[in-house]
GROMACS .gro file of C-alpha atoms in nm:
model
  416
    1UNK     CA    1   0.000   0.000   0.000
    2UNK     CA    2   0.294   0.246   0.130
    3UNK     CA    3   0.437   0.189  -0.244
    4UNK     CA    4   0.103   0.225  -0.470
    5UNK     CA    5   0.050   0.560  -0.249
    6UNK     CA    6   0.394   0.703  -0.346
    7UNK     CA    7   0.372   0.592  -0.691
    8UNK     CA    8  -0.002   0.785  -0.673
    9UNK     CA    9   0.177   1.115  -0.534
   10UNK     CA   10   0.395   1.118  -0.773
   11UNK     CA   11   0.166   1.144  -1.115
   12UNK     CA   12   0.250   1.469  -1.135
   13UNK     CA   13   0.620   1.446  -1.168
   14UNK     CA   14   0.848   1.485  -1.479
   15UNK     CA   15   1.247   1.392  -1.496
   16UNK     CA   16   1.382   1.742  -1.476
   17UNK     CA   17   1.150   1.827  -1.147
   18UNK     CA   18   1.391   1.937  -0.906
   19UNK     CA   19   1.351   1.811  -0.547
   20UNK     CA   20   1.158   2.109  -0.402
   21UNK     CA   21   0.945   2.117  -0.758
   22UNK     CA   22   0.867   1.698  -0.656
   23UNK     CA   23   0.738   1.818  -0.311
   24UNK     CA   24   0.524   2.082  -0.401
   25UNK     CA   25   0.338   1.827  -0.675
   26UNK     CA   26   0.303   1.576  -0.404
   27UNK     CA   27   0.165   1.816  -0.162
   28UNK     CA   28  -0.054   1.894  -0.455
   29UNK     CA   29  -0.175   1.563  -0.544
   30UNK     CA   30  -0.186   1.437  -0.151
   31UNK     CA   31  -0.453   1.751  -0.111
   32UNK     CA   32  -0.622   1.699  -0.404
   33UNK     CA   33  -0.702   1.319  -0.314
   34UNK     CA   34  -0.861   1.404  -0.004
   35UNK     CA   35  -1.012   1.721   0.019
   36UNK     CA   36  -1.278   1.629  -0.235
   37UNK     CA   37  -1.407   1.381  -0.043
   38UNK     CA   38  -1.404   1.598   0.288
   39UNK     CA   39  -1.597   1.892   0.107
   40UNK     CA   40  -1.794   1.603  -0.073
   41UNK     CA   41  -1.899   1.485   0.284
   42UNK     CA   42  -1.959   1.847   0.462
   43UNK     CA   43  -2.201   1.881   0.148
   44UNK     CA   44  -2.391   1.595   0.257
   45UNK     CA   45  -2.425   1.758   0.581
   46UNK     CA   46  -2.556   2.059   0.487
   47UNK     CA   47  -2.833   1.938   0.195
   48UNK     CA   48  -2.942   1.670   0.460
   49UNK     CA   49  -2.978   1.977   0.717
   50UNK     CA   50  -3.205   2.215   0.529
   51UNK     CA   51  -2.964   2.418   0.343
   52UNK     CA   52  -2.945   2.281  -0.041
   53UNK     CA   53  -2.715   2.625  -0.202
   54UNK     CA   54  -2.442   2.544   0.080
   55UNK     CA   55  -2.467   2.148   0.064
   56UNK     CA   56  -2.473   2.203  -0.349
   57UNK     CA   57  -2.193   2.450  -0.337
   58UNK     CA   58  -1.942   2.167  -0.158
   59UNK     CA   59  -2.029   1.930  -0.392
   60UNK     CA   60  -1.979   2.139  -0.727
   61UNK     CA   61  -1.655   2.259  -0.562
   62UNK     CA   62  -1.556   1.867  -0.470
   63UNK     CA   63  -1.603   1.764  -0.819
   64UNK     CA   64  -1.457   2.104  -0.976
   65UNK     CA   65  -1.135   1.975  -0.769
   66UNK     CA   66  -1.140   1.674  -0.905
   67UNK     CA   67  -1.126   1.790  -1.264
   68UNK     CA   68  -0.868   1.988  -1.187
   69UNK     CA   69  -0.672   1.721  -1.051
   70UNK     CA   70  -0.709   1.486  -1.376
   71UNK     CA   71  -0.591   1.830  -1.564
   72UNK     CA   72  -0.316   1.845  -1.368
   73UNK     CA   73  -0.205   1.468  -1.444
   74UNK     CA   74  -0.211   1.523  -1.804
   75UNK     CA   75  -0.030   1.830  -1.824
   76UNK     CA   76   0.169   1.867  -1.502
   77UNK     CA   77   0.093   2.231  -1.442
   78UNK     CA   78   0.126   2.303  -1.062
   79UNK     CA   79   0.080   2.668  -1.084
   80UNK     CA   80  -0.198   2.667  -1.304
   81UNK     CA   81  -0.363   2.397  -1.139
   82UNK     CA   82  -0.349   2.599  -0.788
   83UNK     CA   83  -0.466   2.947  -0.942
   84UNK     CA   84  -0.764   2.697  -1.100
   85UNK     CA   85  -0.834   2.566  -0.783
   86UNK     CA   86  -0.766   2.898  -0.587
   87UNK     CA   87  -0.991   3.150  -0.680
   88UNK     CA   88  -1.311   2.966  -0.710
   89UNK     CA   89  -1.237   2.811  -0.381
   90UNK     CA   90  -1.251   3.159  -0.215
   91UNK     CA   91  -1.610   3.240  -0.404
   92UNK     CA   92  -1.730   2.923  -0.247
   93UNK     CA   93  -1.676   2.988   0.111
   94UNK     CA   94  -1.847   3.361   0.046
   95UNK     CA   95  -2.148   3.161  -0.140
   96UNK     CA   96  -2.182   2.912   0.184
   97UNK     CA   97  -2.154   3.196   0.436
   98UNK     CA   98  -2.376   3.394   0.261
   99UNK     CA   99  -2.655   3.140   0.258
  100UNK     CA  100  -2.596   3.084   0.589
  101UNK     CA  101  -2.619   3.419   0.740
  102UNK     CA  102  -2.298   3.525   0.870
  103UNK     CA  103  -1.958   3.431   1.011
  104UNK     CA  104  -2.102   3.272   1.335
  105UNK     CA  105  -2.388   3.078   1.211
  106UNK     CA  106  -2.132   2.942   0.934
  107UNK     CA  107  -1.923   2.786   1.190
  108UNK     CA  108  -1.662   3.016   1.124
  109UNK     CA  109  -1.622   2.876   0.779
  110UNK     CA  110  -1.465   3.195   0.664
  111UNK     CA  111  -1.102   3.091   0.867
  112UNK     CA  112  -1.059   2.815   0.590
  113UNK     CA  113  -1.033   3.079   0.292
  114UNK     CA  114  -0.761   3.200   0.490
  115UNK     CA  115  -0.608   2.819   0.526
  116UNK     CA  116  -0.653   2.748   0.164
  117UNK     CA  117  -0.551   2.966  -0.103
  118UNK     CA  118  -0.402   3.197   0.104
  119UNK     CA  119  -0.171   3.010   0.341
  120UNK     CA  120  -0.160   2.698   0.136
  121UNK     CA  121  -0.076   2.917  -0.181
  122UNK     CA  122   0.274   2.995   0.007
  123UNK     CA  123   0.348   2.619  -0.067
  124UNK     CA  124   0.315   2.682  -0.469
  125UNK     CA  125   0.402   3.092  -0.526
  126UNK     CA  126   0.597   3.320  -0.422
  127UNK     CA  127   0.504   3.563  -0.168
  128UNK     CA  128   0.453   3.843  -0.394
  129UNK     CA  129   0.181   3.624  -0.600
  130UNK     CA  130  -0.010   3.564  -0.229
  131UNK     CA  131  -0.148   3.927  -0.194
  132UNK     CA  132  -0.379   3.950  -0.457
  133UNK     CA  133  -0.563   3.633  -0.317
  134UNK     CA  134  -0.522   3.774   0.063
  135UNK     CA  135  -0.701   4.083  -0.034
  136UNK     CA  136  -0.954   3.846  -0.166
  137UNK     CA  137  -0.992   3.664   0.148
  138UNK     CA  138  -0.981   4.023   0.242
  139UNK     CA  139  -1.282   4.104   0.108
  140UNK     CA  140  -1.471   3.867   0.180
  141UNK     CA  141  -1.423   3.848   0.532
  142UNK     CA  142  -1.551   4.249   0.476
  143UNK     CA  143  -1.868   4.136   0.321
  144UNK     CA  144  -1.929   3.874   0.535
  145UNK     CA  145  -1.904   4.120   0.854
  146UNK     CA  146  -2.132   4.448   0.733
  147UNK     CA  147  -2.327   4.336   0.479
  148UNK     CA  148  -2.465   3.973   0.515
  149UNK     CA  149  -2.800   3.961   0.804
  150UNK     CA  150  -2.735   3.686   1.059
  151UNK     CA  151  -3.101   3.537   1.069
  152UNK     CA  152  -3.128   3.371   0.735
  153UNK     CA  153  -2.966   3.007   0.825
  154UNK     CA  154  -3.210   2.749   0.885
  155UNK     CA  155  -2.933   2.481   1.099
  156UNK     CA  156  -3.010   2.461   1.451
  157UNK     CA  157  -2.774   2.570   1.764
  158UNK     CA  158  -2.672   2.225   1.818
  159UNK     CA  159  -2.546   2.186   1.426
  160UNK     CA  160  -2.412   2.480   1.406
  161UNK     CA  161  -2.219   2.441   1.726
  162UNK     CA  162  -2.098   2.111   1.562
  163UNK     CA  163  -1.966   2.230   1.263
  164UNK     CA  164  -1.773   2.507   1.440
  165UNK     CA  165  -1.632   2.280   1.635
  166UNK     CA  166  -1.528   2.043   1.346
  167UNK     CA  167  -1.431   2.322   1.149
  168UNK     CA  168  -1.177   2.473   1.425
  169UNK     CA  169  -0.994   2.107   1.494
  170UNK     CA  170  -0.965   2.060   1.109
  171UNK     CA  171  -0.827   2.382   1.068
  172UNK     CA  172  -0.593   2.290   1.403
  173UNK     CA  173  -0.491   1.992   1.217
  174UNK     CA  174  -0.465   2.178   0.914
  175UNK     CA  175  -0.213   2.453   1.078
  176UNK     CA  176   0.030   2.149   1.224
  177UNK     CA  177   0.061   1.994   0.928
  178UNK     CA  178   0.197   2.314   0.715
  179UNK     CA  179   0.378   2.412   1.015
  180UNK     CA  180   0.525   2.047   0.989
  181UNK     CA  181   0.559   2.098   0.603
  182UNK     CA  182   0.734   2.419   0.657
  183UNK     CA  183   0.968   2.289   0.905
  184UNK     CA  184   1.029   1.956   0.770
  185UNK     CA  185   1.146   2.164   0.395
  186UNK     CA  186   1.360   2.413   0.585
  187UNK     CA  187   1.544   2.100   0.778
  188UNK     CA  188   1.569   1.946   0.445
  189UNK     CA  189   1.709   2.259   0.244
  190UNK     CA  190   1.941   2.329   0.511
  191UNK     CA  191   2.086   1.945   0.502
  192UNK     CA  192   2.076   2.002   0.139
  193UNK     CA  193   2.235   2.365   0.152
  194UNK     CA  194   2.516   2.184   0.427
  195UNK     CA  195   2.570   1.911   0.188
  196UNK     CA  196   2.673   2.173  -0.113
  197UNK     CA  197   2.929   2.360   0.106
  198UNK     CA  198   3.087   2.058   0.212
  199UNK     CA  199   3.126   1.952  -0.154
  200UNK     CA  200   3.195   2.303  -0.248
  201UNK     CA  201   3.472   2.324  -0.017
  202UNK     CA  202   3.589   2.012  -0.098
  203UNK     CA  203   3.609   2.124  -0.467
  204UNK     CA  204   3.769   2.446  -0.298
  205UNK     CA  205   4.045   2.217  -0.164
  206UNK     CA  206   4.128   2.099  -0.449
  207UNK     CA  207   4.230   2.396  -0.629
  208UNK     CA  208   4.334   2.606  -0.328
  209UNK     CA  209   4.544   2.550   0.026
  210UNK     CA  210   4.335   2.508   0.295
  211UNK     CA  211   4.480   2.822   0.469
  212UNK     CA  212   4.417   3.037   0.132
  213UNK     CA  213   4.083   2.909   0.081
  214UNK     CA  214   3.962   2.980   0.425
  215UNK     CA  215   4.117   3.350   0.389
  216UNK     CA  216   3.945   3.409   0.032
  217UNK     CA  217   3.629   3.277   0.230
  218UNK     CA  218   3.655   3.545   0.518
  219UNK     CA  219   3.729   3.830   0.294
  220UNK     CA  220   3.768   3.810  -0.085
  221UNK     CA  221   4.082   3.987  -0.213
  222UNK     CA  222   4.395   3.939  -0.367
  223UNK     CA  223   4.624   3.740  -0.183
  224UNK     CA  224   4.991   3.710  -0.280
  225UNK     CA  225   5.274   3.680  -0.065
  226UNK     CA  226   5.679   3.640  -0.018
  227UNK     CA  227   5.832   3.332   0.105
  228UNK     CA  228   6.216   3.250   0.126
  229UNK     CA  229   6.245   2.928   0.229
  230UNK     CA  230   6.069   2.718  -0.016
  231UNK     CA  231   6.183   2.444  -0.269
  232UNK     CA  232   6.028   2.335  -0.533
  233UNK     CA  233   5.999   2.013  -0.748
  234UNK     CA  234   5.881   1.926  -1.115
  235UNK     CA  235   5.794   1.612  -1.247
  236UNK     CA  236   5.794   1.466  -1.609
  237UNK     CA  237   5.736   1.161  -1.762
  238UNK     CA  238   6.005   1.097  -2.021
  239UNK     CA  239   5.905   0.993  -2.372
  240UNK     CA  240   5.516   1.119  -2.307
  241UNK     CA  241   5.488   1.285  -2.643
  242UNK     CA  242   5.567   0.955  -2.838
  243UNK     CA  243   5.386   0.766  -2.608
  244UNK     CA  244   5.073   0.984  -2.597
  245UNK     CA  245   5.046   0.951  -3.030
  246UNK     CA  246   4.976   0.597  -2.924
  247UNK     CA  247   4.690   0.614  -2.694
  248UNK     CA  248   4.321   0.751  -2.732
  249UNK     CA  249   4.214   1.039  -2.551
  250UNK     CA  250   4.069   0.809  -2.296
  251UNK     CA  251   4.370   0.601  -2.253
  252UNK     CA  252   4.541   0.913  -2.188
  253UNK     CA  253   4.351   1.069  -1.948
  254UNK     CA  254   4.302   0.757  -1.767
  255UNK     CA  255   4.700   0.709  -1.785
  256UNK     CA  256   4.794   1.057  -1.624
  257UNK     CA  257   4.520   1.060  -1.368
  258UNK     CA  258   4.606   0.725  -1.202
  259UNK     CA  259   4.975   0.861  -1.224
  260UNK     CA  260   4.903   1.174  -1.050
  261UNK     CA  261   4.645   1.050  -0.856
  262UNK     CA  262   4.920   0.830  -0.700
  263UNK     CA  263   5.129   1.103  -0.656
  264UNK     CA  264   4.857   1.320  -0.448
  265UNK     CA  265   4.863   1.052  -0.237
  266UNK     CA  266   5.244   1.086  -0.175
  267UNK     CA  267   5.219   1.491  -0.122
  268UNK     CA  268   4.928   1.419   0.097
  269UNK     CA  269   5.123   1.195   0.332
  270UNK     CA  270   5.424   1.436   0.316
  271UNK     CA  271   5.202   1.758   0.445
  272UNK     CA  272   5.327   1.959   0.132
  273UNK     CA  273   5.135   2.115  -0.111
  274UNK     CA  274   5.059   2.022  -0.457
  275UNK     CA  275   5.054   2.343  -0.685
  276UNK     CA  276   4.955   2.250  -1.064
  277UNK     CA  277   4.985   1.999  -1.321
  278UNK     CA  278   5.087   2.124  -1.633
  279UNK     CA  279   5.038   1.828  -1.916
  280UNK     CA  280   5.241   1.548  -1.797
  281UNK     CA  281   5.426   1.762  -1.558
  282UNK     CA  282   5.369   1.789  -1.208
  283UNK     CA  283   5.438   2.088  -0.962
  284UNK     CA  284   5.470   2.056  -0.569
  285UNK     CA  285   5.622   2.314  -0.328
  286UNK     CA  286   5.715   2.260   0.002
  287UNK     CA  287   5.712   2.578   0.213
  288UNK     CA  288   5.411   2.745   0.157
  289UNK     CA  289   5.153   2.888   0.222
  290UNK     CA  290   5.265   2.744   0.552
  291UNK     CA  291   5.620   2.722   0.650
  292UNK     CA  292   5.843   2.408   0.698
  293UNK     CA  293   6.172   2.388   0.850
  294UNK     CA  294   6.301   2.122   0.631
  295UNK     CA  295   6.143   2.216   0.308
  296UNK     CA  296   6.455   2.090   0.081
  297UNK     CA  297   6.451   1.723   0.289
  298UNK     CA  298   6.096   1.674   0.276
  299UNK     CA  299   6.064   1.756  -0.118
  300UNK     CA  300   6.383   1.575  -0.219
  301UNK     CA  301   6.211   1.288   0.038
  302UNK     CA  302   5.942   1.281  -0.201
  303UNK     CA  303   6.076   1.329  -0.526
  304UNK     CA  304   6.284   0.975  -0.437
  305UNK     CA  305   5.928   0.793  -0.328
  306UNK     CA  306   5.808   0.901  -0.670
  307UNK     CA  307   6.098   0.737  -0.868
  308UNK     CA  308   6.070   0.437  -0.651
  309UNK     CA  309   5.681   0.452  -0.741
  310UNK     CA  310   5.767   0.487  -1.140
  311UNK     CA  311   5.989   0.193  -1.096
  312UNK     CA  312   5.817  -0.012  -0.896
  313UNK     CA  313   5.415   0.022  -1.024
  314UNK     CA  314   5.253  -0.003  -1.371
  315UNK     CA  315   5.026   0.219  -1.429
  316UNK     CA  316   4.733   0.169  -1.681
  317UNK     CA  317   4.926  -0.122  -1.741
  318UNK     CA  318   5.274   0.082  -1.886
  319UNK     CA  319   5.618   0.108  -1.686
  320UNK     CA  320   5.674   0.485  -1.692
  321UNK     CA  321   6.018   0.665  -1.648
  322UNK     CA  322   6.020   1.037  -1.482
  323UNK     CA  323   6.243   1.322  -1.507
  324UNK     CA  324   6.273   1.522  -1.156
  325UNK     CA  325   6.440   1.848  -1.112
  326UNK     CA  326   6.464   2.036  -0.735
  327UNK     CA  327   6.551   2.394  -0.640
  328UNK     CA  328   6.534   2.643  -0.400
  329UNK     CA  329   6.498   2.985  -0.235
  330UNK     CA  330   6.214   3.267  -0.209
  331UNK     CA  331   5.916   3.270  -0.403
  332UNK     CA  332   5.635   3.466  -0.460
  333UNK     CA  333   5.275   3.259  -0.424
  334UNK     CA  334   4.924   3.408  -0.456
  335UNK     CA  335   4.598   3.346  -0.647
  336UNK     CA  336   4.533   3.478  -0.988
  337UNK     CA  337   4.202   3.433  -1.183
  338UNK     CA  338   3.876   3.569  -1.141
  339UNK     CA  339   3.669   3.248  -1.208
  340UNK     CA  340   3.868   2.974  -1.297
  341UNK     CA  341   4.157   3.086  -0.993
  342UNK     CA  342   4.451   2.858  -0.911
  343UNK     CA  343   4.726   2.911  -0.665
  344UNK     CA  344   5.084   2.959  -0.780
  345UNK     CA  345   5.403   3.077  -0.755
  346UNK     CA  346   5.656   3.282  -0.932
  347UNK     CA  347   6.038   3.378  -0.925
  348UNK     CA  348   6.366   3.250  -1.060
  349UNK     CA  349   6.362   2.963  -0.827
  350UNK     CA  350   6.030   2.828  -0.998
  351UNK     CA  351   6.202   2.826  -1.349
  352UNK     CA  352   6.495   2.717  -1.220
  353UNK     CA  353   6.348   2.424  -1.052
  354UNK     CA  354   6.172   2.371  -1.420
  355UNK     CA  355   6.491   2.376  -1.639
  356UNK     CA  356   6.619   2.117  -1.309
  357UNK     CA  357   6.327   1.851  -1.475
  358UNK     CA  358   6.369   1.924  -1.855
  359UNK     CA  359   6.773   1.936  -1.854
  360UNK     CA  360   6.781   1.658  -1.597
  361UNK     CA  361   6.848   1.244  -1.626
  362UNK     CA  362   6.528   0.974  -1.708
  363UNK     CA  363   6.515   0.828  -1.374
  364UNK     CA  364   6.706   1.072  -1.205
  365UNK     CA  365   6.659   1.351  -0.929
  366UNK     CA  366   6.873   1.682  -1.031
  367UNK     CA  367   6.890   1.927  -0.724
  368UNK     CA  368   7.057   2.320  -0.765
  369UNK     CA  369   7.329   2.402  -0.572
  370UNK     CA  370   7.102   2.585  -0.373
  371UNK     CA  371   6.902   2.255  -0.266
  372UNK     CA  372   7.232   2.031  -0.229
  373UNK     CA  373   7.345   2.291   0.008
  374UNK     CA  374   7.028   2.205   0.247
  375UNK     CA  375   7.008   1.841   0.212
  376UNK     CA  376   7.389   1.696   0.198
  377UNK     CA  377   7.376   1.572   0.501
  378UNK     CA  378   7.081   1.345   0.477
  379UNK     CA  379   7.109   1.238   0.154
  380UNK     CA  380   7.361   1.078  -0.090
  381UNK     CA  381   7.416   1.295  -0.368
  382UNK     CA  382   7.688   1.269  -0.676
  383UNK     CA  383   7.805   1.617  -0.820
  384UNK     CA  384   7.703   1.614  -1.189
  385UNK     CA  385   7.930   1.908  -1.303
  386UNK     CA  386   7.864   2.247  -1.493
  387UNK     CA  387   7.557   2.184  -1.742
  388UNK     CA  388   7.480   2.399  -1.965
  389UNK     CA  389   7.101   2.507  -1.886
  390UNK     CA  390   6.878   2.734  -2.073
  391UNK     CA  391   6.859   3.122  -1.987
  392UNK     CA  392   7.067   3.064  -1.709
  393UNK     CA  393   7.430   2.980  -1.826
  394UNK     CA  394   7.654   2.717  -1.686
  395UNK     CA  395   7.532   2.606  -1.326
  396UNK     CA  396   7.671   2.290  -1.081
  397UNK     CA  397   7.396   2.043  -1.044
  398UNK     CA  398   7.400   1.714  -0.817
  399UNK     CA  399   7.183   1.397  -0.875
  400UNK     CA  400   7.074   1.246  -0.572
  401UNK     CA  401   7.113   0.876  -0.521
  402UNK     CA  402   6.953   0.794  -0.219
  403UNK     CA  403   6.854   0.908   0.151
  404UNK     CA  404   7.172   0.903   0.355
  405UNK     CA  405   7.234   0.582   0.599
  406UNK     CA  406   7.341   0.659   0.888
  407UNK     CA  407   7.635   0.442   1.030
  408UNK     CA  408   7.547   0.256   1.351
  409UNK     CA  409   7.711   0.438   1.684
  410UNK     CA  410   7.977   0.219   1.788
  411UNK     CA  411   7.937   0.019   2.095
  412UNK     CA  412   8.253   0.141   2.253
  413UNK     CA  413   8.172   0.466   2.183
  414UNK     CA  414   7.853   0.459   2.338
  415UNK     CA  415   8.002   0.303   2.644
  416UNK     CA  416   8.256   0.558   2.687
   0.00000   0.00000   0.00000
């Protein structure tokens, strides 16, 4: 049963409803399955007790809704099917009071024009949309008060007393449940609204530093800064051009992003900060936005974990081979972009860093002087002479071998 009524609240649903769209149709259809028979049965009421233009009124009204309702299923109009319904709903309750005599001999009946459109209506328009109709309701609570005589209804003081009292728990009722609506759609937008900053943020995170998202969060400007102690590290798979004229696109793609995926992994674990990947090259800076006291050790660190990954995984099933060039010094880092923004950096010990990868060794880690000068002493490192590297002369590189064992304190040593 619970399924056959959630397949019935949803006839008036289409693929591209969004999910406060889906809600406002089921509210829809949920109303229009029962209120017909409610207004169906307070008709009965009133033509059994003497008073055939109020009992008649309910019943045209019940069936007028349930036209309505098979108009909406065909064409899935929810605004047009709550004006429809709206309007004429309003004239009814004047045409019942009316025949009744007044407010108090109707039971109060006039409370429910208020209910539905006008409340009711705040489900399906805007608030703007609402005012015409509460003017309405307006009016006819105007009418109702100065005009009609109060001695033409023919129920007696026990009926009457009845149907006020039905009519004021039904409208209770009626009140909890759109105050239960109301509150149930604001928890769910605001689960729905947390949701979307947590994945926005995560999307955030992944362009941005955690420390430069949070500042561009608190007050949007342009942030750029001075660091200078920072190194820097580019990757490069060797032979990718070649290698790329022999995969598809997809092959590609799926190629680089398990590659660096792995990698991301590696910077992750080191706490240092992936920058950019530019083609098949790969950028990571240790230093900022955040300092670290052994920014050369910890790079160099993981430039040797991603050689030992290249040479030890396949990945998309092809061994790859990786040129890796170190340097460094001061920077300068900010973000740049006005939609599509991404943090970088800039300075001679970026491109120097770059020519390191391009005019280094397949398989090899080339460090600047600069960089050797920091790390000698915990790790192994072979001088690799004067090379000759583009728009910056002649300059003393070292290729480091491996991290540097330590020999074991001798045991005389340590008794002495």
């Amino acid at each position: 049963m619970r399924e056959l009524w959630q397949r019935w609240l949803a006839i008036g649903a289409e693929a591209d409803d969004d999910g406060l769209t889906r809600s406002r149709k089921r509210f829809l259809v949920g109303g229009a399955t029962t209120v017909p028979a409610l207004l169906f049965g307070i008709g009965a009421v009133y033509l059994a007790s003497g008073e055939p233009l109020a009992g008649w009124t309910y019943c045209v009204i019940s069936a007028y809704i349930v036209a309505l309702f098979a108009l909406f299923a065909v064409h899935h109009r929810l605004e047009l099917s709550f004006w429809l319904a709206a309007v004429p709903s309003l004239l009814a309750h004047l045409t019942v009071i009316l025949s009744l005599g007044d407010i108090v001999h109707s039971g109060a009946i006039l409370l429910w024009g208020l209910a539905f459109p006008v409340a009711t209506g705040l489900v399906f328009v805007s608030v703007r949309k609402i005012i015409p109709l509460f003017a309405m309701w307006i009016g006819n609570l105007v009418v109702c008060t100065l005009v009609v005589p109060s001695d033409r209804s023919s129920l007696s003081s026990g009926v009457e007393r009845t149907i006020l009292f039905m009519n004021l728990v039904g409208l209770s009722v009626f009140a909890v449940l759109i105050l239960a609506l109301f509150v149930s759609q604001r928890d769910v937008a605001y689960q729905l609204l947390g949701a979307e900053q947590r994945r926005a943020r995560a999307l955030l995170l992944n362009i941005l530093p955690e420390e430069i998202a949070d500042e561009l969060a608190r007050s949007p400007h342009v942030i750029a800064d001075a660091f200078d102690d920072v190194s820097v590290l580019f990757a490069d798979v060797v032979g990718f051009t070649p290698m790329s004229e022999q995969l598809t696109p997809t092959e590609l793609v799926e190629l680089l992003d398990e590659l660096f995926g792995h990698f991301d992994g590696l910077v992750e674990c080191a706490g240092l900060e992936k920058i950019k990947t530019i083609g098949d090259a790969y950028m990571v800076a240790a230093g900022v936005p955040r300092s670290h006291p052994d920014h050369a050790q910890a790079i160099v660190a993981l430039g040797l974990q991603m050689q030992a990954a290249a040479q030890a995984k396949t990945f998309h099933g092809r061994r790859l081979e990786l040129r890796i060039g170190v340097n460094s010094g001061s920077v300068v880092a900010g973000v740049i972009g006005r939609r599509k923004f991404s943090y970088d950096l800039w300075g001679d010990v970026v491109n120097t860093a770059s020519r390191m990868e391009s005019h280094g060794v397949p398989g090899g880690l080339q460090v600047t002087a600069a960089t050797h000068e920091l790390i000698r002493d915990r790790f192994d490192c072979e001088p690799r002479g004067l090379i000759e590297v583009r728009g910056k002369g002649p300059l003393q590189t070292w290729m480091v071998t491996g991290a540097r064992r330590r020999p074991r304190p001798n045991r005389l040593d340590q008794l002495a």
